Short mmCIF file of C-alpha atoms in Angstrom, two decimals:
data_model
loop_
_atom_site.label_atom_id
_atom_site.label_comp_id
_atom_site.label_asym_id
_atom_site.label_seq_id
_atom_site.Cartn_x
_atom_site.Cartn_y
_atom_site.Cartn_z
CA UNK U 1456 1.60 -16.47 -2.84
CA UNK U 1457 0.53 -18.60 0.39
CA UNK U 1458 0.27 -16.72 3.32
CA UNK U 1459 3.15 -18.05 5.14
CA UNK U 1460 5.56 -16.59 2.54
CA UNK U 1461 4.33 -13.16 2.55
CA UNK U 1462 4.72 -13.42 6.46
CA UNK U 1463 7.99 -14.92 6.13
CA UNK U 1464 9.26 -12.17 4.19
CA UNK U 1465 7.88 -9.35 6.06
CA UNK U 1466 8.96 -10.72 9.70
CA UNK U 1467 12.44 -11.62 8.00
CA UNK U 1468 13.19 -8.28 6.54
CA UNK U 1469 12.05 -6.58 10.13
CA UNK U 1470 9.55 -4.87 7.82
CA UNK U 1471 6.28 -6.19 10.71
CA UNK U 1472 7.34 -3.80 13.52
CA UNK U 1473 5.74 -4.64 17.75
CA UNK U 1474 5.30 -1.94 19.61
CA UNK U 1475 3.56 1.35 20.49
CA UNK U 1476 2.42 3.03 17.13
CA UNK U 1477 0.70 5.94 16.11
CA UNK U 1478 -0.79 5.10 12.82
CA UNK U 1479 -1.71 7.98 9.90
CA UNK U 1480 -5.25 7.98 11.03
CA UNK U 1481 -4.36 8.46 14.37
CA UNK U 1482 -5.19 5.47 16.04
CA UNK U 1483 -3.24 3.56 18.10
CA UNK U 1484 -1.86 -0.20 17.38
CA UNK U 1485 0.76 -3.04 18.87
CA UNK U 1486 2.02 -3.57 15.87
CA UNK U 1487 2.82 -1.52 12.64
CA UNK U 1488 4.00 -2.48 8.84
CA UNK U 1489 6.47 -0.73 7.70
CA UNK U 1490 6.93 -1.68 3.88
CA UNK U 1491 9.83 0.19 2.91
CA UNK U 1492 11.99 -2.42 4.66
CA UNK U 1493 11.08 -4.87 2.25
CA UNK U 1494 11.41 -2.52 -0.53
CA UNK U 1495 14.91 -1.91 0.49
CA UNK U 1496 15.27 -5.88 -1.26
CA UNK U 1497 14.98 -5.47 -4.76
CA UNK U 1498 14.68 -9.44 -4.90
CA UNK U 1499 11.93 -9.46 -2.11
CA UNK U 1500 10.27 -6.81 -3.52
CA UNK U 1501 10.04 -8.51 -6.94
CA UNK U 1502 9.20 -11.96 -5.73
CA UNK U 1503 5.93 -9.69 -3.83
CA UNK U 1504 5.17 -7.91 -7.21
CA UNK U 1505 5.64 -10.77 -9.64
CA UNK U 1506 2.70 -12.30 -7.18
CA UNK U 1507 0.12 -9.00 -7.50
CA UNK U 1508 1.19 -8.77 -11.18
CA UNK U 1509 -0.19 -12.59 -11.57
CA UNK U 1510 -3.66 -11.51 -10.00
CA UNK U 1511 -4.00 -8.93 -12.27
CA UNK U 1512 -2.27 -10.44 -15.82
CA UNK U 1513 -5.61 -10.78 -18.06
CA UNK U 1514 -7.46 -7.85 -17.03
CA UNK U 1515 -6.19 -5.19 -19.97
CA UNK U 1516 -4.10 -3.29 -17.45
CA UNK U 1517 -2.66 -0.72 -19.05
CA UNK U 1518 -1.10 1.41 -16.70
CA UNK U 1519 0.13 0.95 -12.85
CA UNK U 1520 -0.22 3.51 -10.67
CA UNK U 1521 0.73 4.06 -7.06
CA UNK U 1522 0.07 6.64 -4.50
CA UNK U 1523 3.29 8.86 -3.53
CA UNK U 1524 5.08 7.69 -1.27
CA UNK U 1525 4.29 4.32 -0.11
CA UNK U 1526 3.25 2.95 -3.58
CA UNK U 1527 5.90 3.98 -5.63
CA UNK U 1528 8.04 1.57 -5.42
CA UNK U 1529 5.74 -1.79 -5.89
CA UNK U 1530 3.93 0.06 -8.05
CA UNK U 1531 7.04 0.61 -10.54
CA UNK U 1532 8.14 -3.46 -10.51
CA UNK U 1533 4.41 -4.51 -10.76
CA UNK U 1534 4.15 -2.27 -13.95
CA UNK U 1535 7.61 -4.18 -15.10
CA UNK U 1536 5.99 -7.39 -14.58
CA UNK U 1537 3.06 -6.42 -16.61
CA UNK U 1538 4.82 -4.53 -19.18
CA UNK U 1539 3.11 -1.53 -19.31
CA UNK U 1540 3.59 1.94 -18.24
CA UNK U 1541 3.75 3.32 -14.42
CA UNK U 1542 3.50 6.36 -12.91
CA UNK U 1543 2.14 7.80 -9.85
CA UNK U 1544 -0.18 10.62 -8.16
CA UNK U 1545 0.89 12.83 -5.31
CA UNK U 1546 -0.37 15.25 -3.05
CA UNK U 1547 -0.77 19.00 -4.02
CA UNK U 1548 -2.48 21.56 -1.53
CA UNK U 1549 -3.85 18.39 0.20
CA UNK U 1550 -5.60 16.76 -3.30
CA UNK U 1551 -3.57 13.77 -5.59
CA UNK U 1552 -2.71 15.15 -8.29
CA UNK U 1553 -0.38 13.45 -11.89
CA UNK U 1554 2.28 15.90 -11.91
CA UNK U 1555 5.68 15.58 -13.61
CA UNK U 1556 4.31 15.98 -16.93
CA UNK U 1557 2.16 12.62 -16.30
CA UNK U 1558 -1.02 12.67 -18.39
CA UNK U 1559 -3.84 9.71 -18.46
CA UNK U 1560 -5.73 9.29 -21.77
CA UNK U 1561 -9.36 8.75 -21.28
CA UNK U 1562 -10.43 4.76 -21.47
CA UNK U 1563 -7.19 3.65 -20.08
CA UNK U 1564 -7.37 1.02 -17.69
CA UNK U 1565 -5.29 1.59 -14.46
CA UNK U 1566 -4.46 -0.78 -11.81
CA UNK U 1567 -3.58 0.84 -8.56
CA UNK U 1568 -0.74 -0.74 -6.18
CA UNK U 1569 -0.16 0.49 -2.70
CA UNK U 1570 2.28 -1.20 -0.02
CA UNK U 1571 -0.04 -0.92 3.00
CA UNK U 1572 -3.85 -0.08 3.73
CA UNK U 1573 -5.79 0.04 6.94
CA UNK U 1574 -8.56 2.61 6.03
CA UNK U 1575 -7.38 2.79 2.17
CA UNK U 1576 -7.83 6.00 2.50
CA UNK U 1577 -4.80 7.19 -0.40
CA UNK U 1578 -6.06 4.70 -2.61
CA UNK U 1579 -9.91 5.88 -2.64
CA UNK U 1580 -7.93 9.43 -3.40
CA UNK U 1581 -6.18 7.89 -6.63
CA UNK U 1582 -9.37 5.92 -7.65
CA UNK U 1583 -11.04 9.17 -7.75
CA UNK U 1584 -8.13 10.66 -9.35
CA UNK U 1585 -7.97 8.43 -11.97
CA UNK U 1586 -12.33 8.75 -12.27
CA UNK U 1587 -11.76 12.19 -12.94
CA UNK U 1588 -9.04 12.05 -15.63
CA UNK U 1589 -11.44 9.23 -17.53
CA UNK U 1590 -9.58 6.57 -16.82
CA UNK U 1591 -10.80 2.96 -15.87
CA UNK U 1592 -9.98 1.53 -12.75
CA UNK U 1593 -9.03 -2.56 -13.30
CA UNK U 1594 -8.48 -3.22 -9.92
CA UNK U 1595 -6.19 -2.73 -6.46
CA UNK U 1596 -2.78 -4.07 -5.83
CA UNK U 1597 -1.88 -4.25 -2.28
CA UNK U 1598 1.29 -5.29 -0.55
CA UNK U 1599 -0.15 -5.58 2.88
CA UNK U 1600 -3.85 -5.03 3.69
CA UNK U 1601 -4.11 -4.66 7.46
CA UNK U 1602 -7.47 -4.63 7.23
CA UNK U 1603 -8.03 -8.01 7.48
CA UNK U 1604 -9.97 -7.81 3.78
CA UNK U 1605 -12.46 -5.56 5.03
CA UNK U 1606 -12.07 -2.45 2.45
CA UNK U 1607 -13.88 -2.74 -0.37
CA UNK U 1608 -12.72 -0.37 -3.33
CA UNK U 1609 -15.41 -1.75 -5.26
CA UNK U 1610 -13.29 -3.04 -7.92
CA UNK U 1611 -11.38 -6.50 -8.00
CA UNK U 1612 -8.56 -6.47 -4.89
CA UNK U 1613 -5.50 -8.60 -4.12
CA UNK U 1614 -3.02 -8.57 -1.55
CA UNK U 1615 0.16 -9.97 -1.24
CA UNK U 1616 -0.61 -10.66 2.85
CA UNK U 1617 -3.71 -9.53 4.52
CA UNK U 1618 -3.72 -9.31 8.35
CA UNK U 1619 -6.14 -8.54 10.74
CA UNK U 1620 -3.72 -6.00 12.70
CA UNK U 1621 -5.85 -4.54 15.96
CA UNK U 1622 -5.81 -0.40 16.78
CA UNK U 1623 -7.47 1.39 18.64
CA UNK U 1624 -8.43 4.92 19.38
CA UNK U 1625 -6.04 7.04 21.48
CA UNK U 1626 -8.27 7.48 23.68
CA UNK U 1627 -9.30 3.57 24.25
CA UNK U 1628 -4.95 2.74 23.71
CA UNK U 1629 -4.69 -0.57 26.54
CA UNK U 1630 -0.70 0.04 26.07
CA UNK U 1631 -1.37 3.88 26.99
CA UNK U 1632 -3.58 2.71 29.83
CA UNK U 1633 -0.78 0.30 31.00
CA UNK U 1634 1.74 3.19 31.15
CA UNK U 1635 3.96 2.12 28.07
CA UNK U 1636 6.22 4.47 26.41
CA UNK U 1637 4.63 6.90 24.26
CA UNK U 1638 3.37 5.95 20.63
CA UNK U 1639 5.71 6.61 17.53
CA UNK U 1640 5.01 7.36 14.29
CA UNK U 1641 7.16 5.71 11.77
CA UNK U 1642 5.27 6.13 8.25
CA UNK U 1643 5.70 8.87 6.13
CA UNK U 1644 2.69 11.20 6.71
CA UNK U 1645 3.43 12.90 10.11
#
């Protein structure tokens, strides 16, 4: 998908937020990506998916799985695309877990999708996840990597936009600094 596109759709559907933000890690940012408001498009959300199910088509995925909350969602109409099974881990005293009577064979090759990364951090937790269970990780599907491209999972990666979004630490915050209204937190960890 070209870059414009992806930023088409994401500024359309109100889902690239300016402002004072709070992100998960707890750094501070102008601007925040909130994917759920392009998820609330079925069509959108497809068109995104059909493009991370392309990068992926001839690498023997087998199953797509996505990281409660955020992923869910992509994660189900990438695994459509692809025709194979999805499911997806979630936390459990503070470790992903497959629950729901989920179950990975050993040898199955999984490809991850997540809506938005800036540290990756749920996605390392469901490559590990899927490590432990014997399954092979075929690569990471990403929606938005704010990153800029910088994480490395260590396995093939595509995104359907990558931006170089800037944060900072609380402490260091230039719209704190400059008085602004407090941060907000709109994702789904709190």
């Amino acid at each position: 998908m070209e870059h414009e596109r992806a930023l088409t759709i994401f500024t359309q559907s109100k889902a690239l937020m300016e402002g004072h933000f709070k992100l998960t890690s707890g750094r501070h940012s102008n601007q925040y990506m909130q994917c759920a408001r392009v998820q609330q498009y079925p069509e959108l959300n497809e068109e995104l998916a059909r493009d991370l199910a392309a990068a992926f088509a001839g690498d023997g995925v087998e199953v797509v799985m996505g990281p409660a909350m955020g992923g869910i969602i992509t994660a189900y109409e990438v695994a459509r695309q692809l025709k194979v099974t999805n499911m997806f881990a979630e936390r459990e005293d503070g470790k992903m877990k497959l629950r729901r009577g989920f179950e990975l064979t050993p040898g199955t090759r999984v490809l991850v999708v997540e809506d938005v990364i800036t540290t990756g951090g749920s996605v390392k937790e469901v490559i590990e996840l899927i490590n432990e269970l014997g399954g092979v990780v075929a690569g990471v599907g990403i929606l938005v990597d704010r990153s800029g491209g910088q994480i490395d999972f260590g396995v093939k990666k595509a995104a359907a936009l990558t931006l170089s979004i800037q944060s900072w630490e609380a402490a260091d915050c230039p719209l704190c600094k400059a008085g602004a209204a407090p941060a907000i937190k709109p994702g789904s960890r709190g």
